[in-house]
PDB file of C-alpha atoms in Angstrom:
ATOM      1  CA  UNK B   1       0.000   0.000   0.000  1.00 53.00           C
ATOM      2  CA  UNK B   2       1.371   3.391  -0.916  1.00 81.00           C
ATOM      3  CA  UNK B   3       1.345   6.300   1.488  1.00 94.00           C
ATOM      4  CA  UNK B   4      -1.290   8.963   1.013  1.00 97.00           C
ATOM      5  CA  UNK B   5      -0.429  12.413   2.332  1.00 98.00           C
ATOM      6  CA  UNK B   6      -2.752  15.350   2.832  1.00 98.00           C
ATOM      7  CA  UNK B   7      -0.761  18.592   2.490  1.00 98.00           C
ATOM      8  CA  UNK B   8      -1.881  21.381   4.823  1.00 98.00           C
ATOM      9  CA  UNK B   9      -1.681  25.048   3.848  1.00 97.00           C
ATOM     10  CA  UNK B  10       1.497  25.699   5.842  1.00 96.00           C
ATOM     11  CA  UNK B  11       3.266  23.042   3.771  1.00 97.00           C
ATOM     12  CA  UNK B  12       2.102  24.468   0.447  1.00 96.00           C
ATOM     13  CA  UNK B  13       2.851  28.089   1.422  1.00 95.00           C
ATOM     14  CA  UNK B  14       6.584  27.820   0.684  1.00 92.00           C
ATOM     15  CA  UNK B  15       7.007  28.185  -3.089  1.00 90.00           C
ATOM     16  CA  UNK B  16      10.188  26.066  -3.336  1.00 92.00           C
ATOM     17  CA  UNK B  17       8.669  23.286  -1.229  1.00 95.00           C
ATOM     18  CA  UNK B  18       5.357  23.460  -3.106  1.00 94.00           C
ATOM     19  CA  UNK B  19       7.167  23.175  -6.430  1.00 91.00           C
ATOM     20  CA  UNK B  20       9.305  20.313  -5.103  1.00 94.00           C
ATOM     21  CA  UNK B  21       6.221  18.390  -3.988  1.00 96.00           C
ATOM     22  CA  UNK B  22       4.469  19.016  -7.306  1.00 94.00           C
ATOM     23  CA  UNK B  23       7.535  17.783  -9.161  1.00 92.00           C
ATOM     24  CA  UNK B  24       7.585  14.710  -6.940  1.00 94.00           C
ATOM     25  CA  UNK B  25       3.891  14.083  -7.637  1.00 93.00           C
ATOM     26  CA  UNK B  26       4.815  14.001 -11.350  1.00 91.00           C
ATOM     27  CA  UNK B  27       7.459  11.301 -10.901  1.00 91.00           C
ATOM     28  CA  UNK B  28       5.849   8.058 -12.073  1.00 88.00           C
ATOM     29  CA  UNK B  29       8.050   5.916  -9.838  1.00 91.00           C
ATOM     30  CA  UNK B  30       6.958   7.736  -6.675  1.00 90.00           C
ATOM     31  CA  UNK B  31       4.504   5.571  -4.739  1.00 92.00           C
ATOM     32  CA  UNK B  32       3.334   8.394  -2.459  1.00 95.00           C
ATOM     33  CA  UNK B  33       0.119  10.192  -3.371  1.00 96.00           C
ATOM     34  CA  UNK B  34      -0.453  13.814  -2.360  1.00 97.00           C
ATOM     35  CA  UNK B  35      -3.797  15.491  -1.728  1.00 97.00           C
ATOM     36  CA  UNK B  36      -5.173  18.902  -0.764  1.00 97.00           C
ATOM     37  CA  UNK B  37      -8.374  20.908  -1.216  1.00 97.00           C
ATOM     38  CA  UNK B  38      -9.596  24.179  -2.647  1.00 96.00           C
ATOM     39  CA  UNK B  39      -9.975  25.404   0.937  1.00 97.00           C
ATOM     40  CA  UNK B  40      -6.317  24.558   1.657  1.00 97.00           C
ATOM     41  CA  UNK B  41      -5.357  26.453  -1.513  1.00 97.00           C
ATOM     42  CA  UNK B  42      -7.435  29.411  -0.295  1.00 96.00           C
ATOM     43  CA  UNK B  43      -5.634  29.350   3.068  1.00 96.00           C
ATOM     44  CA  UNK B  44      -2.072  29.342   1.740  1.00 96.00           C
ATOM     45  CA  UNK B  45      -2.817  31.800  -1.064  1.00 95.00           C
ATOM     46  CA  UNK B  46      -4.651  34.125   1.308  1.00 95.00           C
ATOM     47  CA  UNK B  47      -1.714  34.129   3.710  1.00 95.00           C
ATOM     48  CA  UNK B  48       0.723  34.695   0.864  1.00 94.00           C
ATOM     49  CA  UNK B  49      -1.286  37.544  -0.657  1.00 95.00           C
ATOM     50  CA  UNK B  50      -1.656  39.256   2.738  1.00 95.00           C
ATOM     51  CA  UNK B  51       2.139  39.294   2.964  1.00 94.00           C
ATOM     52  CA  UNK B  52       2.731  40.027  -0.755  1.00 93.00           C
ATOM     53  CA  UNK B  53      -0.365  41.821  -2.135  1.00 93.00           C
ATOM     54  CA  UNK B  54       1.450  42.643  -5.371  1.00 95.00           C
ATOM     55  CA  UNK B  55       1.520  38.884  -6.157  1.00 92.00           C
ATOM     56  CA  UNK B  56      -2.250  38.352  -6.233  1.00 94.00           C
ATOM     57  CA  UNK B  57      -2.545  37.829 -10.010  1.00 95.00           C
ATOM     58  CA  UNK B  58       0.566  35.644 -10.220  1.00 93.00           C
ATOM     59  CA  UNK B  59      -0.647  33.424  -7.373  1.00 94.00           C
ATOM     60  CA  UNK B  60      -4.109  33.113  -8.942  1.00 94.00           C
ATOM     61  CA  UNK B  61      -2.525  31.963 -12.218  1.00 95.00           C
ATOM     62  CA  UNK B  62      -0.270  29.502 -10.369  1.00 93.00           C
ATOM     63  CA  UNK B  63      -3.216  27.946  -8.541  1.00 95.00           C
ATOM     64  CA  UNK B  64      -5.196  27.729 -11.780  1.00 96.00           C
ATOM     65  CA  UNK B  65      -2.270  25.927 -13.450  1.00 94.00           C
ATOM     66  CA  UNK B  66      -1.785  23.634 -10.453  1.00 94.00           C
ATOM     67  CA  UNK B  67      -5.455  22.717 -10.366  1.00 95.00           C
ATOM     68  CA  UNK B  68      -5.458  21.990 -14.090  1.00 95.00           C
ATOM     69  CA  UNK B  69      -2.309  19.834 -13.917  1.00 94.00           C
ATOM     70  CA  UNK B  70      -3.031  18.125 -10.586  1.00 95.00           C
ATOM     71  CA  UNK B  71      -6.810  17.879 -10.503  1.00 95.00           C
ATOM     72  CA  UNK B  72      -6.603  14.284  -9.258  1.00 95.00           C
ATOM     73  CA  UNK B  73      -4.875  15.576  -6.101  1.00 95.00           C
ATOM     74  CA  UNK B  74      -7.840  17.723  -5.100  1.00 97.00           C
ATOM     75  CA  UNK B  75     -10.165  16.169  -2.526  1.00 97.00           C
ATOM     76  CA  UNK B  76     -13.858  16.606  -3.293  1.00 96.00           C
ATOM     77  CA  UNK B  77     -17.008  15.947  -1.271  1.00 96.00           C
ATOM     78  CA  UNK B  78     -15.291  15.891   2.134  1.00 97.00           C
ATOM     79  CA  UNK B  79     -17.450  18.685   3.582  1.00 96.00           C
ATOM     80  CA  UNK B  80     -20.180  16.427   5.094  1.00 96.00           C
ATOM     81  CA  UNK B  81     -17.549  14.966   7.445  1.00 96.00           C
ATOM     82  CA  UNK B  82     -16.476  18.330   8.898  1.00 96.00           C
ATOM     83  CA  UNK B  83     -19.285  18.762  11.433  1.00 94.00           C
ATOM     84  CA  UNK B  84     -18.741  15.237  12.775  1.00 93.00           C
ATOM     85  CA  UNK B  85     -15.159  15.991  13.840  1.00 94.00           C
ATOM     86  CA  UNK B  86     -13.903  17.521  17.071  1.00 90.00           C
ATOM     87  CA  UNK B  87     -10.523  19.251  17.129  1.00 89.00           C
ATOM     88  CA  UNK B  88      -9.022  21.839  19.464  1.00 85.00           C
ATOM     89  CA  UNK B  89      -9.046  24.271  16.548  1.00 89.00           C
ATOM     90  CA  UNK B  90     -12.379  23.827  14.730  1.00 88.00           C
ATOM     91  CA  UNK B  91     -10.929  25.634  11.692  1.00 92.00           C
ATOM     92  CA  UNK B  92      -8.710  22.578  11.083  1.00 95.00           C
ATOM     93  CA  UNK B  93     -11.561  20.083  10.839  1.00 96.00           C
ATOM     94  CA  UNK B  94     -11.648  20.443   7.049  1.00 97.00           C
ATOM     95  CA  UNK B  95      -8.060  19.151   6.884  1.00 97.00           C
ATOM     96  CA  UNK B  96      -8.888  16.024   8.878  1.00 97.00           C
ATOM     97  CA  UNK B  97     -12.129  15.534   6.919  1.00 97.00           C
ATOM     98  CA  UNK B  98     -10.232  15.626   3.613  1.00 98.00           C
ATOM     99  CA  UNK B  99      -7.634  13.177   4.946  1.00 98.00           C
ATOM    100  CA  UNK B 100     -10.353  10.767   6.065  1.00 97.00           C
ATOM    101  CA  UNK B 101     -12.224  11.089   2.752  1.00 97.00           C
ATOM    102  CA  UNK B 102      -9.142  10.094   0.723  1.00 97.00           C
ATOM    103  CA  UNK B 103      -7.864   7.443   3.140  1.00 96.00           C
ATOM    104  CA  UNK B 104      -4.683   9.377   3.863  1.00 97.00           C
ATOM    105  CA  UNK B 105      -2.381   7.918   6.473  1.00 97.00           C
ATOM    106  CA  UNK B 106      -0.423  11.171   6.919  1.00 98.00           C
ATOM    107  CA  UNK B 107      -1.351  14.810   7.386  1.00 98.00           C
ATOM    108  CA  UNK B 108       1.661  16.980   6.592  1.00 98.00           C
ATOM    109  CA  UNK B 109       1.393  20.102   8.743  1.00 97.00           C
ATOM    110  CA  UNK B 110       3.524  22.234  10.992  1.00 96.00           C
ATOM    111  CA  UNK B 111       0.480  22.632  13.268  1.00 93.00           C
ATOM    112  CA  UNK B 112       0.832  19.142  14.736  1.00 93.00           C
ATOM    113  CA  UNK B 113      -0.570  20.252  18.108  1.00 92.00           C
ATOM    114  CA  UNK B 114      -3.910  20.946  16.392  1.00 92.00           C
ATOM    115  CA  UNK B 115      -4.235  17.259  15.485  1.00 95.00           C
ATOM    116  CA  UNK B 116      -4.155  15.021  18.610  1.00 93.00           C
ATOM    117  CA  UNK B 117      -2.392  11.725  17.919  1.00 94.00           C
ATOM    118  CA  UNK B 118      -5.034   9.701  19.799  1.00 94.00           C
ATOM    119  CA  UNK B 119      -7.841  11.076  17.640  1.00 93.00           C
ATOM    120  CA  UNK B 120      -5.899  10.644  14.385  1.00 95.00           C
ATOM    121  CA  UNK B 121      -5.029   7.056  15.324  1.00 96.00           C
ATOM    122  CA  UNK B 122      -8.749   6.232  15.231  1.00 95.00           C
ATOM    123  CA  UNK B 123      -8.578   6.948  11.497  1.00 96.00           C
ATOM    124  CA  UNK B 124      -5.153   5.399  10.873  1.00 96.00           C
ATOM    125  CA  UNK B 125      -3.616   8.852  10.392  1.00 97.00           C
ATOM    126  CA  UNK B 126      -0.526  10.484  11.858  1.00 97.00           C
ATOM    127  CA  UNK B 127       0.998  13.905  11.426  1.00 97.00           C
ATOM    128  CA  UNK B 128       4.390  14.845  10.048  1.00 97.00           C
ATOM    129  CA  UNK B 129       5.909  18.285   9.889  1.00 97.00           C
ATOM    130  CA  UNK B 130       7.004  19.390   6.429  1.00 97.00           C
ATOM    131  CA  UNK B 131      10.629  18.607   7.327  1.00 98.00           C
ATOM    132  CA  UNK B 132       9.687  15.176   8.703  1.00 98.00           C
ATOM    133  CA  UNK B 133       7.697  14.508   5.524  1.00 97.00           C
ATOM    134  CA  UNK B 134      10.575  15.411   3.254  1.00 97.00           C
ATOM    135  CA  UNK B 135      13.016  13.292   5.308  1.00 97.00           C
ATOM    136  CA  UNK B 136      10.535  10.404   5.175  1.00 97.00           C
ATOM    137  CA  UNK B 137      10.200  10.827   1.418  1.00 96.00           C
ATOM    138  CA  UNK B 138      13.967  10.961   0.951  1.00 96.00           C
ATOM    139  CA  UNK B 139      14.462   7.848   3.075  1.00 95.00           C
ATOM    140  CA  UNK B 140      11.696   5.847   1.369  1.00 94.00           C
ATOM    141  CA  UNK B 141      11.616   7.347  -2.135  1.00 94.00           C
ATOM    142  CA  UNK B 142      15.204   8.517  -2.619  1.00 95.00           C
ATOM    143  CA  UNK B 143      15.370   7.917  -6.379  1.00 95.00           C
ATOM    144  CA  UNK B 144      12.043   9.700  -6.914  1.00 95.00           C
ATOM    145  CA  UNK B 145      13.059  12.643  -4.712  1.00 95.00           C
ATOM    146  CA  UNK B 146      16.371  13.038  -6.559  1.00 94.00           C
ATOM    147  CA  UNK B 147      14.559  12.825  -9.903  1.00 94.00           C
ATOM    148  CA  UNK B 148      12.091  15.501  -8.744  1.00 94.00           C
ATOM    149  CA  UNK B 149      14.952  17.770  -7.642  1.00 93.00           C
ATOM    150  CA  UNK B 150      16.696  17.280 -10.993  1.00 90.00           C
ATOM    151  CA  UNK B 151      13.445  17.941 -12.888  1.00 89.00           C
ATOM    152  CA  UNK B 152      12.762  21.069 -10.847  1.00 87.00           C
ATOM    153  CA  UNK B 153      16.271  22.400 -11.558  1.00 85.00           C
ATOM    154  CA  UNK B 154      16.077  21.470 -15.243  1.00 84.00           C
ATOM    155  CA  UNK B 155      12.803  23.273 -15.933  1.00 80.00           C
ATOM    156  CA  UNK B 156      13.558  26.373 -13.859  1.00 73.00           C
ATOM    157  CA  UNK B 157      14.890  28.844 -16.426  1.00 70.00           C
ATOM    158  CA  UNK B 158      14.482  32.316 -14.950  1.00 66.00           C
ATOM    159  CA  UNK B 159      16.968  32.201 -13.379  1.00 75.00           C
ATOM    160  CA  UNK B 160      18.562  28.863 -14.146  1.00 78.00           C
ATOM    161  CA  UNK B 161      19.057  26.788 -11.018  1.00 81.00           C
ATOM    162  CA  UNK B 162      21.208  23.876  -9.978  1.00 87.00           C
ATOM    163  CA  UNK B 163      20.110  21.247  -7.468  1.00 88.00           C
ATOM    164  CA  UNK B 164      22.318  23.003  -4.891  1.00 91.00           C
ATOM    165  CA  UNK B 165      20.529  26.296  -5.628  1.00 89.00           C
ATOM    166  CA  UNK B 166      17.246  24.520  -4.918  1.00 89.00           C
ATOM    167  CA  UNK B 167      18.583  23.051  -1.696  1.00 93.00           C
ATOM    168  CA  UNK B 168      19.591  26.532  -0.573  1.00 93.00           C
ATOM    169  CA  UNK B 169      16.016  27.707  -1.259  1.00 91.00           C
ATOM    170  CA  UNK B 170      14.623  24.706   0.642  1.00 94.00           C
ATOM    171  CA  UNK B 171      16.994  25.120   3.624  1.00 94.00           C
ATOM    172  CA  UNK B 172      14.661  27.516   5.379  1.00 92.00           C
ATOM    173  CA  UNK B 173      11.575  25.295   5.360  1.00 94.00           C
ATOM    174  CA  UNK B 174      13.081  21.779   5.415  1.00 97.00           C
ATOM    175  CA  UNK B 175      16.625  21.982   6.855  1.00 97.00           C
ATOM    176  CA  UNK B 176      16.923  18.345   7.952  1.00 97.00           C
ATOM    177  CA  UNK B 177      15.868  17.217   4.484  1.00 97.00           C
ATOM    178  CA  UNK B 178      18.426  19.390   2.725  1.00 96.00           C
ATOM    179  CA  UNK B 179      21.105  18.100   5.108  1.00 96.00           C
ATOM    180  CA  UNK B 180      20.155  14.501   4.232  1.00 96.00           C
ATOM    181  CA  UNK B 181      20.342  15.204   0.506  1.00 95.00           C
ATOM    182  CA  UNK B 182      23.736  16.878   0.801  1.00 95.00           C
ATOM    183  CA  UNK B 183      25.101  14.018   2.918  1.00 94.00           C
ATOM    184  CA  UNK B 184      23.982  11.305   0.502  1.00 89.00           C
TER     185      UNK B 184
END
């Protein structure tokens, strides 16, 4: 059985990490499936636009392109589950509902305290921070991760980037992961 990971907004917020995960989702050999929702997109884009209002149109176009290319990653019809769930932060119930709907076994989020392990265990779900996720992916899907890094570097043209350039960009959000890659 392959792992299924629901990506929370705080994971998708970082552009380099988001692009890395999208590149990884495109690697045929990768057995991990990634999921998120329109509401999760609205959360990360809203936070980004509040910080960078000049980027509103660019972000809207990016999300449109992502949705077109990765439609199968979007969770649909999870909303009826939301009201049945109890979390310390009710605004996070949609994340758990989407994970349950798709049969995810991991929620990738840096808000792990919002998702009690005992409750998640009832659904066969656990949390991982974004750094833990990337380390897990590198450990279990090394060839796919390296292929995704190479693909990301190869297609990035303005400016051109090397894998090391990408690792420098990823250092801030996933430092343990970048250390693992450099040490391998």
